[in-house]
Every structure is written in C-alpha cells, then in structure tokens.
XYZ file of C-alpha atoms in Angstrom:
663
model
C 0.000 0.000 0.000
C 1.142 3.565 -0.628
C 1.905 5.739 2.390
C -1.143 7.957 1.887
C -3.450 4.929 1.737
C -1.959 3.772 5.040
C -2.219 7.275 6.472
C -5.610 8.390 5.148
C -7.226 5.496 3.277
C -6.893 7.278 -0.083
C -3.842 7.676 -2.292
C -3.599 11.436 -1.944
C -2.531 13.935 0.720
C -4.976 16.289 2.427
C -5.701 19.601 0.732
C -2.712 21.938 0.694
C -2.839 24.917 3.032
C -1.399 28.321 2.196
C -0.242 30.530 5.059
C -1.377 34.166 4.676
C -1.039 37.504 6.481
C -3.423 40.436 6.666
C -1.654 43.023 8.807
C -1.771 41.672 12.375
C -3.833 38.635 11.368
C -2.581 35.219 10.285
C -4.771 32.709 8.470
C -4.767 29.775 6.071
C -6.330 29.288 2.642
C -7.434 25.747 1.839
C -9.517 24.463 -1.095
C -11.511 27.668 -1.565
C -11.988 28.362 2.159
C -10.333 30.375 4.922
C -9.305 28.686 8.186
C -7.865 29.647 11.570
C -7.908 33.446 11.396
C -5.806 34.484 14.398
C -4.639 37.634 16.123
C -1.416 36.458 17.711
C -2.321 33.195 19.443
C -5.992 34.201 19.801
C -8.321 32.551 17.287
C -10.775 35.109 15.865
C -12.664 32.947 13.361
C -12.263 29.248 12.699
C -13.589 28.941 9.163
C -15.260 30.875 6.332
C -16.618 28.835 3.433
C -19.352 28.708 0.824
C -21.819 25.812 1.175
C -24.326 24.366 -1.277
C -26.685 21.811 0.204
C -29.476 20.081 -1.719
C -32.884 19.355 -0.119
C -31.572 16.224 1.646
C -28.962 18.388 3.439
C -25.994 16.546 1.975
C -23.106 18.714 0.739
C -22.093 19.309 -2.877
C -18.312 19.754 -2.677
C -16.962 22.319 -5.191
C -14.162 21.754 -7.671
C -11.686 24.659 -7.481
C -9.910 25.921 -10.623
C -8.085 28.972 -12.005
C -6.564 29.694 -8.597
C -4.444 32.865 -8.498
C -2.661 33.973 -5.339
C -0.775 37.201 -4.691
C 0.621 36.815 -1.171
C 2.806 39.541 0.301
C 4.369 40.016 3.730
C 1.328 41.741 5.242
C -1.470 41.538 2.648
C -2.852 39.205 -0.031
C -5.346 38.770 -2.853
C -6.815 35.477 -4.082
C -9.177 34.702 -6.964
C -10.534 31.335 -8.099
C -13.470 29.596 -9.767
C -15.664 27.022 -7.998
C -18.073 24.556 -9.606
C -20.746 22.550 -7.766
C -22.126 19.698 -9.871
C -24.196 16.811 -8.561
C -27.353 15.368 -10.078
C -29.535 18.273 -11.182
C -27.294 20.816 -9.423
C -24.998 22.900 -11.644
C -23.833 26.097 -9.989
C -20.564 28.000 -10.369
C -19.116 31.070 -8.687
C -16.046 33.245 -8.685
C -14.330 33.750 -5.360
C -12.390 36.899 -4.475
C -10.558 37.161 -1.143
C -8.462 40.090 0.024
C -6.591 40.850 3.228
C -5.067 44.276 3.809
C -2.448 45.765 6.110
C -5.136 47.037 8.507
C -6.380 43.536 9.251
C -9.493 43.713 7.085
C -10.393 40.477 5.270
C -13.124 40.344 2.631
C -14.424 37.137 1.009
C -16.937 37.644 -1.811
C -18.629 35.346 -4.301
C -20.428 36.007 -7.589
C -22.369 32.955 -8.705
C -24.750 31.781 -11.416
C -27.019 28.759 -11.805
C -26.633 26.895 -15.095
C -29.876 24.936 -14.725
C -32.923 24.806 -12.458
C -32.390 23.030 -9.148
C -33.660 22.954 -5.573
C -31.479 23.771 -2.605
C -31.738 23.788 1.180
C -28.798 26.179 1.582
C -26.613 28.221 -0.733
C -24.248 30.768 0.726
C -21.530 31.628 3.176
C -20.996 29.969 6.534
C -18.835 31.622 9.202
C -17.586 29.633 12.185
C -16.658 31.295 15.465
C -14.446 28.987 17.570
C -15.954 27.171 20.529
C -13.645 29.173 22.809
C -16.011 32.205 22.582
C -18.711 30.324 24.548
C -19.936 32.530 27.386
C -18.416 35.737 25.981
C -20.375 38.921 25.144
C -21.311 39.652 21.535
C -23.003 42.621 19.864
C -25.504 41.636 17.175
C -26.066 43.872 14.144
C -29.644 43.152 13.068
C -31.067 43.304 9.558
C -33.329 46.245 10.558
C -30.279 48.347 11.501
C -30.617 47.976 15.266
C -27.981 46.629 17.636
C -28.494 44.074 20.382
C -26.220 42.949 23.200
C -26.077 39.216 23.830
C -23.684 36.399 24.730
C -22.424 33.308 22.984
C -24.184 30.501 24.884
C -22.081 28.792 27.521
C -24.332 25.752 27.719
C -25.129 24.217 24.333
C -28.151 26.065 22.972
C -30.840 23.711 21.605
C -32.057 26.341 19.147
C -30.607 29.257 17.177
C -29.291 31.779 19.707
C -28.993 34.656 17.198
C -31.443 35.541 14.397
C -31.854 38.124 11.597
C -28.202 39.074 11.407
C -26.202 41.422 9.229
C -23.170 41.419 11.504
C -21.568 40.457 14.829
C -18.914 42.072 17.039
C -16.996 40.391 19.853
C -13.897 41.274 21.858
C -10.791 39.359 20.838
C -8.558 40.803 23.560
C -8.838 43.918 25.722
C -9.140 46.962 23.470
C -9.493 44.941 20.235
C -12.828 43.834 18.795
C -13.598 41.778 15.695
C -16.591 42.688 13.530
C -18.009 40.337 10.905
C -20.368 41.809 8.292
C -22.642 39.777 5.991
C -24.037 40.986 2.677
C -26.417 39.456 0.149
C -28.608 37.427 2.520
C -30.048 37.325 6.037
C -27.993 35.205 8.444
C -28.564 33.438 11.743
C -26.430 31.424 14.171
C -26.722 27.887 15.455
C -24.742 26.194 18.198
C -22.679 23.688 16.221
C -21.685 21.873 19.408
C -25.034 20.066 19.208
C -23.448 17.869 16.522
C -19.936 17.854 18.109
C -18.632 20.579 15.775
C -16.287 22.822 17.778
C -17.868 26.107 16.708
C -20.826 28.459 16.432
C -21.985 28.600 12.804
C -23.561 31.689 11.254
C -25.239 30.858 7.947
C -27.968 31.778 5.491
C -30.906 31.281 4.679
C -32.871 31.396 7.986
C -34.388 27.994 8.720
C -37.764 29.557 9.514
C -38.228 30.472 5.833
C -39.836 27.936 3.475
C -37.476 25.389 1.978
C -36.272 23.874 -0.216
C -35.818 26.906 -2.458
C -35.831 26.645 -6.249
C -32.877 28.251 -8.014
C -33.668 29.148 -11.630
C -31.269 28.733 -14.533
C -29.466 32.022 -15.094
C -30.139 33.269 -11.563
C -27.217 35.231 -10.139
C -26.275 35.137 -6.475
C -23.822 37.517 -4.798
C -22.684 37.444 -1.180
C -19.768 38.634 0.897
C -18.301 38.313 4.376
C -15.992 41.028 5.730
C -13.917 40.906 8.904
C -12.789 44.225 10.471
C -10.679 44.900 13.534
C -11.691 47.733 15.868
C -9.033 49.241 18.142
C -9.676 51.246 21.271
C -12.488 51.084 23.793
C -15.960 50.136 22.670
C -17.812 53.072 21.137
C -14.709 54.838 19.846
C -14.326 55.569 16.151
C -12.914 52.658 14.138
C -9.308 53.751 14.025
C -8.082 51.014 11.730
C -10.398 51.834 8.831
C -10.116 55.608 9.028
C -6.549 56.198 10.148
C -4.253 57.441 7.381
C -1.200 55.892 8.990
C -2.211 52.316 9.884
C 1.348 51.360 10.848
C 0.833 53.530 13.921
C -1.525 50.896 15.274
C 0.525 47.828 14.354
C 2.507 47.323 17.507
C 5.280 44.713 17.262
C 3.361 42.412 19.608
C 0.392 42.355 17.245
C 2.321 42.299 14.009
C 4.586 39.375 14.887
C 2.900 36.097 13.913
C 2.832 33.416 16.606
C 5.521 30.774 16.488
C 4.503 27.090 16.665
C 4.401 25.937 20.268
C 6.551 23.002 21.369
C 4.208 20.038 21.662
C 3.947 18.903 25.270
C 1.619 16.298 26.746
C 1.293 15.431 30.409
C -0.997 13.435 32.653
C -2.975 15.229 35.345
C -3.418 14.041 38.927
C -7.054 13.707 39.979
C -8.424 12.806 43.387
C -11.182 10.524 42.091
C -10.282 9.225 38.633
C -13.102 7.812 36.558
C -13.163 4.060 35.936
C -12.936 2.869 32.358
C -16.448 2.473 30.957
C -17.916 -0.577 29.291
C -16.628 -0.638 25.703
C -18.398 -2.548 22.932
C -18.822 -2.856 19.189
C -21.832 -2.952 16.895
C -22.849 -6.126 15.095
C -21.678 -6.113 11.475
C -24.289 -4.713 9.102
C -23.111 -6.825 6.147
C -24.997 -9.854 7.523
C -22.118 -12.348 7.512
C -21.458 -14.415 10.630
C -18.156 -14.115 12.440
C -15.513 -16.710 11.606
C -13.466 -18.486 14.306
C -10.424 -16.377 13.393
C -12.430 -13.145 13.693
C -13.872 -14.253 17.036
C -10.397 -14.976 18.401
C -9.165 -11.545 17.356
C -12.204 -9.766 18.758
C -11.730 -11.504 22.105
C -8.356 -9.770 22.433
C -10.229 -6.434 22.686
C -11.809 -7.403 26.054
C -15.189 -6.099 24.935
C -18.115 -5.794 27.317
C -20.987 -5.887 24.843
C -22.206 -6.210 21.278
C -24.842 -3.792 20.001
C -27.656 -5.049 17.770
C -30.333 -2.820 16.206
C -33.791 -4.409 16.111
C -36.456 -2.555 14.106
C -39.356 -4.592 15.490
C -41.566 -3.702 12.525
C -39.220 -5.557 10.132
C -40.017 -9.195 9.465
C -36.451 -10.488 9.874
C -35.662 -8.956 13.258
C -35.810 -12.393 14.929
C -33.051 -13.692 12.656
C -30.954 -10.654 13.527
C -31.531 -11.219 17.242
C -30.651 -14.901 16.856
C -27.350 -14.098 15.099
C -26.511 -11.373 17.625
C -27.139 -13.724 20.533
C -24.946 -16.417 19.008
C -22.101 -13.994 18.271
C -22.278 -12.445 21.729
C -22.129 -15.924 23.263
C -19.032 -16.807 21.237
C -17.366 -13.516 22.192
C -18.265 -13.980 25.856
C -20.130 -10.643 26.041
C -23.668 -9.389 26.604
C -25.961 -7.640 24.145
C -26.830 -3.966 23.977
C -30.184 -4.110 22.192
C -31.456 -1.005 20.419
C -35.206 -1.457 19.941
C -36.868 0.668 17.243
C -40.634 0.663 17.765
C -43.475 1.794 15.530
C -46.995 2.961 16.406
C -48.091 -0.654 16.945
C -45.469 -1.048 19.639
C -47.707 -3.067 21.976
C -48.021 -5.897 19.448
C -44.328 -5.632 18.542
C -43.280 -5.930 22.170
C -45.456 -9.008 22.727
C -43.810 -10.646 19.725
C -40.390 -9.624 21.032
C -41.233 -11.197 24.421
C -41.893 -14.519 22.726
C -38.685 -14.229 20.695
C -36.600 -13.454 23.776
C -37.796 -16.455 25.786
C -37.270 -18.640 22.733
C -33.772 -17.389 21.742
C -32.586 -16.561 25.295
C -29.912 -13.943 24.478
C -27.769 -12.413 27.254
C -28.805 -8.743 27.482
C -27.095 -6.059 29.577
C -28.725 -2.927 28.122
C -31.926 -1.988 26.303
C -32.150 1.229 24.297
C -35.727 2.218 23.431
C -36.407 4.352 20.349
C -39.445 5.096 18.195
C -39.193 5.429 14.431
C -41.282 8.603 14.436
C -39.502 10.403 17.287
C -36.126 12.084 17.487
C -36.048 11.643 21.278
C -37.968 8.879 23.039
C -41.097 9.986 24.864
C -42.679 8.516 27.984
C -45.356 6.458 26.213
C -42.970 4.003 24.599
C -40.893 3.516 27.739
C -44.031 2.784 29.784
C -44.993 0.146 27.213
C -41.577 -1.462 26.854
C -40.141 -1.468 30.366
C -42.397 -4.163 31.912
C -41.737 -6.534 29.004
C -37.978 -5.984 29.082
C -37.703 -6.260 32.865
C -39.712 -9.484 32.841
C -37.101 -11.097 30.581
C -33.908 -9.543 31.997
C -34.569 -7.906 35.395
C -30.930 -6.849 35.891
C -30.485 -5.287 32.454
C -30.371 -1.484 32.234
C -33.295 0.170 30.439
C -32.255 3.229 28.483
C -33.631 5.709 25.988
C -32.781 9.035 24.413
C -31.991 9.262 20.731
C -30.603 7.052 17.999
C -29.246 10.254 16.445
C -27.298 13.213 17.858
C -27.003 15.033 21.178
C -29.065 17.885 19.742
C -32.174 15.670 19.884
C -32.027 15.133 23.652
C -31.042 18.781 24.047
C -34.264 19.797 22.274
C -36.491 17.046 23.620
C -35.408 15.872 27.056
C -36.067 12.160 27.614
C -38.168 11.157 30.671
C -35.154 10.355 32.846
C -37.242 9.296 35.857
C -38.420 6.207 33.961
C -35.053 4.939 32.720
C -31.683 3.780 34.015
C -29.530 5.476 31.397
C -29.630 7.959 28.524
C -28.028 7.389 25.133
C -27.092 9.335 22.013
C -24.786 8.668 19.086
C -21.773 10.566 17.752
C -20.135 11.044 14.382
C -17.875 13.933 13.346
C -19.186 14.485 9.815
C -22.647 15.986 10.069
C -21.444 19.205 8.413
C -17.927 18.762 7.006
C -15.683 15.896 5.966
C -12.025 16.987 5.829
C -9.382 15.636 8.208
C -8.870 18.949 10.003
C -12.571 19.311 10.868
C -12.698 15.758 12.217
C -9.753 16.562 14.488
C -11.358 19.837 15.624
C -14.562 18.038 16.561
C -12.918 15.579 18.951
C -12.859 18.036 21.863
C -16.591 18.674 21.586
C -17.470 15.050 22.285
C -16.572 15.685 25.909
C -18.477 18.984 25.866
C -21.676 17.173 24.849
C -21.221 14.808 27.787
C -20.828 17.755 30.171
C -24.006 19.301 28.773
C -25.877 16.007 28.899
C -25.287 16.014 32.659
C -27.457 19.153 32.873
C -30.304 17.160 31.366
C -29.939 13.713 32.889
C -28.577 14.511 36.356
C -26.999 11.429 37.938
C -28.382 8.963 35.399
C -25.895 6.777 33.541
C -24.799 7.881 30.082
C -24.187 5.556 27.138
C -22.673 6.876 23.911
C -23.877 4.497 21.226
C -22.673 4.205 18.609
C -19.605 6.266 17.700
C -18.959 6.081 13.951
C -16.832 7.966 11.443
C -19.723 8.604 9.049
C -23.424 9.292 9.727
C -25.538 6.122 9.845
C -28.850 7.843 9.148
C -30.180 10.525 6.828
C -28.508 13.979 7.038
C -31.273 15.170 9.377
C -30.704 12.160 11.652
C -33.886 10.301 10.734
C -34.203 6.664 9.588
C -33.887 4.738 7.378
C -30.225 4.457 6.540
C -29.422 6.122 3.187
C -28.925 3.795 0.221
C -25.696 3.364 -1.697
C -25.274 4.356 -5.339
C -24.225 1.281 -7.393
C -20.465 1.216 -7.821
C -19.925 3.785 -5.042
C -19.205 3.370 -1.361
C -22.291 3.461 0.860
C -22.674 6.876 2.519
C -22.081 5.242 5.918
C -18.587 4.088 4.871
C -15.390 6.135 5.214
C -12.110 4.856 3.748
C -10.314 6.419 6.723
C -11.719 3.499 8.759
C -8.736 1.494 7.441
C -6.111 4.152 8.133
C -3.753 5.488 10.769
C -5.845 8.656 10.768
C -8.816 6.519 11.805
C -6.746 5.084 14.653
C -5.708 8.571 15.820
C -9.277 9.828 15.643
C -10.518 6.833 17.651
C -7.861 7.465 20.316
C -8.928 11.108 20.535
C -12.579 10.120 20.810
C -11.781 7.694 23.630
C -9.763 10.371 25.430
C -12.555 12.947 25.510
C -15.347 10.491 26.316
C -13.484 8.435 28.914
C -12.273 11.529 30.781
C -15.932 12.528 31.379
C -16.917 9.372 33.236
C -19.503 7.815 30.926
C -21.077 4.418 31.702
C -20.507 2.788 28.323
C -19.514 3.472 24.739
C -20.064 1.509 21.536
C -17.759 1.955 18.540
C -18.149 1.009 14.889
C -18.934 -2.628 14.001
C -17.113 -5.930 14.394
C -16.055 -6.612 10.801
C -16.340 -5.156 7.303
C -15.787 -1.662 6.041
C -17.635 -0.160 9.012
C -15.784 -2.354 11.496
C -12.436 -2.858 13.210
C -11.197 -5.475 10.738
C -11.823 -6.555 7.175
C -13.764 -9.741 6.512
C -11.910 -12.773 5.234
C -13.724 -12.300 1.909
C -12.369 -8.759 1.577
C -13.789 -5.456 0.418
C -16.801 -5.571 -1.963
C -15.304 -2.530 -3.754
C -11.509 -2.855 -3.442
C -10.878 -0.029 -5.898
C -12.869 2.310 -3.643
C -12.093 0.730 -0.266
C -8.506 -0.593 -0.542
C -8.364 -3.011 2.383
C -6.790 -6.451 2.463
C -8.888 -9.537 3.229
C -8.536 -10.819 6.765
C -6.501 -7.902 8.105
C -7.329 -5.710 11.078
C -7.528 -1.938 10.785
C -5.101 0.210 12.825
C -7.909 1.352 15.135
C -8.236 -2.300 16.218
C -4.933 -1.917 18.072
C -6.147 1.237 19.823
C -9.119 -0.671 21.210
C -6.841 -3.589 22.122
C -4.459 -1.283 24.009
C -7.375 0.245 25.923
C -9.046 -3.124 26.470
C -6.058 -4.333 28.486
C -6.991 -1.712 31.113
C -10.655 -2.620 31.575
C -11.235 -2.447 35.331
C -8.705 0.366 35.624
C -9.032 4.144 35.648
C -8.570 7.054 33.278
C -5.746 9.584 33.614
C -6.773 12.988 32.206
C -4.110 14.471 29.951
C -3.306 17.980 28.767
C -1.800 18.963 25.402
C -0.197 22.266 24.426
C -1.910 22.058 21.015
C -4.865 19.689 20.765
C -5.134 20.101 16.985
C -1.613 18.739 16.467
C -1.108 16.046 19.113
C -2.904 14.649 22.135
C -2.816 11.765 24.569
C -4.981 9.190 26.347
C -3.914 8.030 29.814
C -4.837 4.776 31.605
C -3.864 3.077 34.864
C -4.499 -0.369 36.352
C -2.798 -2.241 39.209
C 0.290 -0.026 39.139
C 0.592 -0.184 35.339
C 0.348 3.189 33.554
C -0.125 3.640 29.809
C -0.208 6.731 27.626
C -1.269 6.515 23.999
C 0.028 9.597 22.193
C -1.362 10.520 18.770
C -0.007 12.812 16.060
C -3.151 14.397 14.640
C -1.395 16.161 11.756
C -0.236 14.982 8.302
C 3.365 16.041 8.990
C 6.015 14.771 11.444
C 5.851 16.341 14.904
C 8.308 16.594 17.785
C 6.441 15.682 20.976
C 7.499 15.790 24.618
C 5.650 13.756 27.238
C 6.190 14.971 30.815
C 5.757 13.408 34.234
C 7.303 10.016 33.438
C 9.683 7.870 35.504
C 13.318 7.379 34.537
C 12.639 4.291 32.355
C 9.627 3.531 30.136
C 8.699 1.170 27.310
C 7.576 2.699 24.010
C 5.913 1.091 21.006
C 5.039 3.112 17.891
C 2.265 2.376 15.424
C 2.956 4.307 12.249
C 3.603 3.942 8.542
C 6.802 1.983 9.196
C 5.151 -0.939 10.999
C 1.413 -0.620 10.493
C 1.187 -3.169 7.667
C 2.762 -5.821 9.875
C 0.397 -4.830 12.695
C -2.583 -5.181 10.363
C -1.546 -8.552 8.928
C -0.210 -10.121 12.137
C -2.256 -8.510 14.920
C -1.678 -11.323 17.409
C 2.105 -10.876 17.186
C 1.882 -7.085 17.372
C -0.496 -7.333 20.333
C 2.202 -9.108 22.329
C 4.979 -6.611 21.537
C 6.106 -4.381 24.390
C 8.324 -2.167 22.233
C 11.691 -1.008 23.520
C 12.882 0.325 26.855
C 14.207 3.893 26.860
C 15.361 6.413 29.436
C 13.831 9.818 30.087
C 15.484 13.116 30.972
C 14.182 14.150 34.380
C 10.843 12.549 33.539
C 10.607 14.067 30.056
C 10.574 11.928 26.923
C 11.037 13.705 23.580
C 10.524 11.876 20.308
C 9.502 12.444 16.702
C 6.145 11.136 15.568
C 5.459 10.319 11.944
C 2.274 11.676 10.285
C -0.868 10.328 11.936
C 1.329 8.036 14.011
C 0.739 6.751 17.525
C 3.187 5.968 20.320
C 2.297 3.779 23.301
C 4.224 4.515 26.517
C 4.125 2.014 29.407
C 5.647 1.908 32.861
C 5.067 0.417 36.301
C 5.705 2.049 39.654
C-alpha cells in the first residue's frame, strides 16, 4: 500500500494549506476556504466557506480551478473559480478574497445557476471557535438595530442569534472583531449540538420555506468582511479611518505566533473515573463471524455487542438470533437497540416470545421510536415491563438514535429509565481531516451538557462512527448506496492510521468525562475494526486487504487491556496537532500519544519515571500490525530512558506511540 493509503485510506494527501497575512492577522487558505484566522495566538474565526446543500442536506463539494494567489508580507489577494455539480445541481461562482495591512479580510462570491435546481442552503458559513462560549457579543440586526447578547455557555438547543447582518466580539482587551454579511439574512446555530467545535452563522434562515428553487441564469452575490476595531468600545474605528495604519501595528500584534513546542502530560485527579464498558456494533453486512475473527475480537476485552432491532421488520428475529450467538461466542452481553413503531404493543409481545425462545444475554436496552427524534414517555411505559420481565438486571435506556441535539431539544423522561443514550459522528457538516480533528474536543463537551439534562443517570454513547448512519437530518432509514460507489455510511479512513488517531482522541474525551458505556463502529467489514476474510466488496474504492485488522483495532486492544482500571486525564499544548490518552491499572500506567497532523511532529511527554517502554504504530510498521495482529499485540516495544521525567521523540504523520511503565 502507498503511504497515503496507510495514512488516510486514499492515495492522496490532504488539501494543501497556504499561510497568509493580513496586517496583524494570520490565516490559512485551503480548497476555496479560509481557516484559523488568528490575532497572535488568539483565534478570531475558525472557518469561512461557501456551502451548497441540496434538499436532503448533503453537501455538494466544489471543484476549485483557475486559482491565483498574490501573497505579500502583510497583505494578499486570491481569486478562483468554484463549480458545484451533482445530479440536477450545476452552480458556479467566482471567489475573491483580500486581506489588507489594517487587518481587514473580505471574502466575496459572484455565482450563477446553469440549470434549475432545488437547494436547502446556498451561501456563506462563518464559524466562530468554541472558545467564545460565554463571551459577550453585539448583534447587528437586519433592521439596523444593535443588540447585546452572549455566545451561549451551555449548548443552545435552538438558534441563539437571528436576523443578522453582523456580529462584534472582543478578541482581547481593546481589540474587537466585527463580521459583516451581505447578500442574505444570516442566523447562528450552536454547532456543538453535533460535536462541531464552533458556532456557525449561515444563510438562509431555517424559519423560511425550503427547499428553495434556483432558476437557470439566476445570479447570487454574497460577501463576508472581517474588520478589527481598536480602542475602547464606542470609539471611532481607528483602523479603517486612520491614514497611517502602521501607527496601530505594535510589534506584539504584528509578529505572527511561532509554533508551540508540543507537550503532553498526565494530570493528577483525586477521584479518577473508571474505564467504561466498551463494545462494538454487530456487522451490518450480515455475515457471521468466523473463528479467526472471534479470536481476534476476544483480544479487545469487549463488554458488549450492540444489535439494532427494528421490530416492525419481518427479519428482526433472525438478527436477534445471530446477535445472541455472536455475543455468546465472544463472551459478552448484548446492547439491544429497539426501534418501535406505532403498533409497539403488538411488537413488544412478539419480542417477548422471541426473547424467551432465543434466550440472548442482554445487559442494556435502548428504546427508540421510528417517528420520534427523542424517546417519549409512552414508549418507555410500554416497553419497560416486558424488558424487565425477561432480563430484570439489564439497564433500560432511551434518548436518541441520532445526535445530542435531539435530547437537548427534547429531554427524555429520565425518571423512567436507568440510562440515557445518544450517538456521535464527526461528519454531520464537514468531511475533511482537520474538521474531524477539531470536533474531537466537543465530544466531551456534549457529555458535560448532557449532565445538565440527565442529572446522575448513567450515560451511554452508542454508537460512535466515522460517518453518519442515518439521513442527514438524523432520521431513519439508513441512506442507500449508489451502485459502484461506497455506501454513505462508509469512510475509507476506517482502514487508516488517521482513523486510529481519531478513535484514540474520541476515547480520550469520552473516557475523561466518566460515561457508563460506549459503543464503537462494528465488528467486521468496512464499518468495522477489521476486514472480513472475503475482503472489500469494492476494493478499488475501499482498498483493504482480506482478513486484516484496521489500525484502530490496536487502539481498542491497548485500551481493552486496562478494563477495570481508571482514566488519567491528559493535557496537550496544542490539541489540533497532538494529544494523549492516559490509563492506569494495578500499578501499570499507559499513555497513547497521537499525532493528529499529516506532517512529522516533535512531541514531549512529561511526568514520566526514569525508564519507560515505548511502542510506535505508524507507517513503518502498520502493515505488519494489520496482517499479524496477534504478534503485534504481544509486543512491548523497547525500553528507553527519560530526561528528568521528560521523553522527547519524533512522531510520523498520523502516528501513535504507546508509553508504558510500572511504579
């Protein structure tokens, strides 16, 4: 396999980023978008991009051409063409981005539709970083008025800001950032609902009728402009009106930040959380596990196997039978996700008969209804007596089969259940590697916010997947695949080192919050932790090798060895570049360090003893680890010394390093 296939699952690097300067601001241009606009080390805006979404809320990714860049020491100008083509959609636009010495950045688009089509959204999206949560903001309304507000600290279930033409917030004392929107009316949603690490301001308001028809020949123009205001609030904008802007560019502001040394350390906590129950989903491809696959899955020390049972489907009994048999062979219990319909009473009576006939071992029930985003009291009242009759000790849970936003908007009846559940995936809104890394931190934030809703009830995250399982709006059924293309639930990064790094990051943020259980991926196949012995159905699209494990298998194996232990919270100097997961059990400590970037990184881990064992998993040994997982599982790595408890080493792109010691 080529290095990029091992690293990312596809034989190409991530989109190239261009570093830019606009006076005191630094930023990056990537594939027709702007990212990480910073004033010194302070992030002002995370992302500005143009989005075209059809009625099903999928995303039509543009093809960028005719790119021209004039980048100078303190200003720049960029022009390019963008084409969105998918099905009936054919829309193109010209992008023009400028950044001047005063710190003003303007991003404009002039577009035209080449045929009639329907759209749910067409226009700019601006992301404020999650770090502004709880800070004041001044809203510039479409009617010309101004309104003082705050970015929500707790995750807002609904749009916190409406009818916008602009927003102003303080970046640092005496410096404010103003964003102006032209060409449409904008509003803001709390992106953390879907684990995106941002507040997104977008057009068109969701309260307006949609989808909207775009006529052939229709022209659309929009722009987003970022200004910096200096001085106390209410003073004249000195940057835009001052004839000598250099007067306001102090050396501290004008000097771009230097990359921080990457440092990771474990944190001492008085009452560390125990490792939660960790399980996998039953494979959706329908094939039974082979003896070899069962032996490899046993090495993960799983606690449960999740099976989805739509009780209105005629074959659910066969699915329950297979799940029970596989769970028995793996030595684990079942987490059963029941999807009811409006004839739930009859469905539950049939399920009761099936349970006493098949006799599966069940540890957890999750109750959902096909017509509800968040389970209401009626269905729990119906189901609980039946489920408790069969398995009195099993936990009865409910919540949502979709995203945190659903229980944030419709609180489940927590008094009637033992635990609350919701699922996670990082690609509700964007799909690039950088966004997936950004969204890791927010998984823990959703858990913190769930505590506001559920109190001391147990929390199960189920399942965690790389791609959405359901429709873009989170509703069933699962979307269908286009012949010859990968199913929309499948991501080639499942096979890659990036997938292993992302899984480690997900475990870090969820485990550090003290959840009860978490379910990842599936057992086998292109949505699982290993390829089937038959291999990929589309090897040209999903380049896996038959019978091999994926790198993320070894992450789960390394964590599984510590079941019954506790979690060590870790801190990183730059969570978008590298991070760490800490574990402890019976005097044995393990850190799994991940390089979250596509370039080599120098990392220092602090707080270690004088001697440790290290074992990398990277492009140099990952193929052997995938083909011979049993051998790799037994490897301890090599013993090395530290310098006063500090271990410095280079990590290859998307590589992992396991550090072990006993004391």
